[in-house]
């Protein structure tokens, strides 16, 4: 069964083909450079870019894969959460394919797709505890199967990736700055007392990273010499070493984020929701972070769990994870009708699948 996946929820236009659970081919265009000029994603520009790119990327995908459109058996599309205008571009294109080729349409929860992405590289194990850490979300789930997710905790304000990007902005580093802070931190020494492990002094599984962001801001206002000049910031963004003080601060910040995530994961494993859990799945853009990978690996070993983390290119937004999640849903016979709705960030995604027929209607 050949499933095409379409991802346009934020600033990456990604399309991919998955056949029988294996990736056939993927194409992608990132708008990061355009949005970097504005210090964050500009929704109107994002949807226009998706609209400009999606047709040519579809042609490229099929051409490079040597696949004809008549071979497609299903079309999967990220239906949310995301930027509404951006989602609508992918959804409209997907509905066009479903209608044009009379194949089933499957709306995919972008967050679930992140957590399932590692299934393209190795076998997934359930029940699992899932940590989704991206630019817009920090969620903990208990996952019983590819189609059964229960949300246990979430961020009350900034997502982990947002905290990275905001700290990077304070340091005049380009958006999205998470990868640069990770890289610089590796070259420094962390002071475990410099920054708090925010919102851990409670017994719930929610997160709040805005306090950590403020702690960095306060630290920088006391040490303005840590903020690089615009020229120096460019050099750092290019991969050159930042001054030692800044490298150390980056290391401390990375440690604070990774430890905070693991404190809550440990708490989830200790509670009723941890019963029977066999694996820890970590996904989303921030799962590419080396500190997050190390800390969660240690946690998994100490609890006798399998750690399942996608390779870095599968951590950030991509079409492959949508094609794969759609393929899994189709394996369960699930699909959507053509009135499938896009769901913007902040709204729950309804469980409105139907046991799908072979066509689109
Ligand atoms: O999952 P994703 O590609 O897009 C969303 O759905 O949000 O995640 C993007 C986020 C950005 O905030 C980016 O700074 C962060 O992932 N990120 C990282 C790293 N690589 C990407 N954060 C920390 N360390 C990294 N190595
Ligand atoms: Zn994402």
Coordinates of C-alpha atoms and ligand atoms in Angstrom, one line a residue, residues 7 9-10 110-111 114 132 134-135 137 284-285 315-318 321, ligand 2:
X7 CA 3.1 18.3 5.8
X9 CA 1.6 22.8 9.4
X10 CA 4.3 25.5 10.0
X110 CA 0.9 16.3 13.5
X111 CA 1.9 15.6 17.1
X114 CA 6.1 13.1 15.4
X132 CA 6.8 15.5 22.3
X134 CA 8.7 20.9 19.5
X135 CA 8.6 24.6 18.8
X137 CA 4.3 21.9 22.1
X284 CA 9.7 16.7 17.9
X285 CA 12.4 19.2 17.0
X315 CA 12.8 14.9 14.6
X316 CA 11.9 18.2 12.9
X317 CA 8.8 18.7 10.7
X318 CA 8.8 16.4 7.7
X321 CA 6.2 11.1 9.4
Ligands
LIG2 ZN1 6.2 19.6 14.5

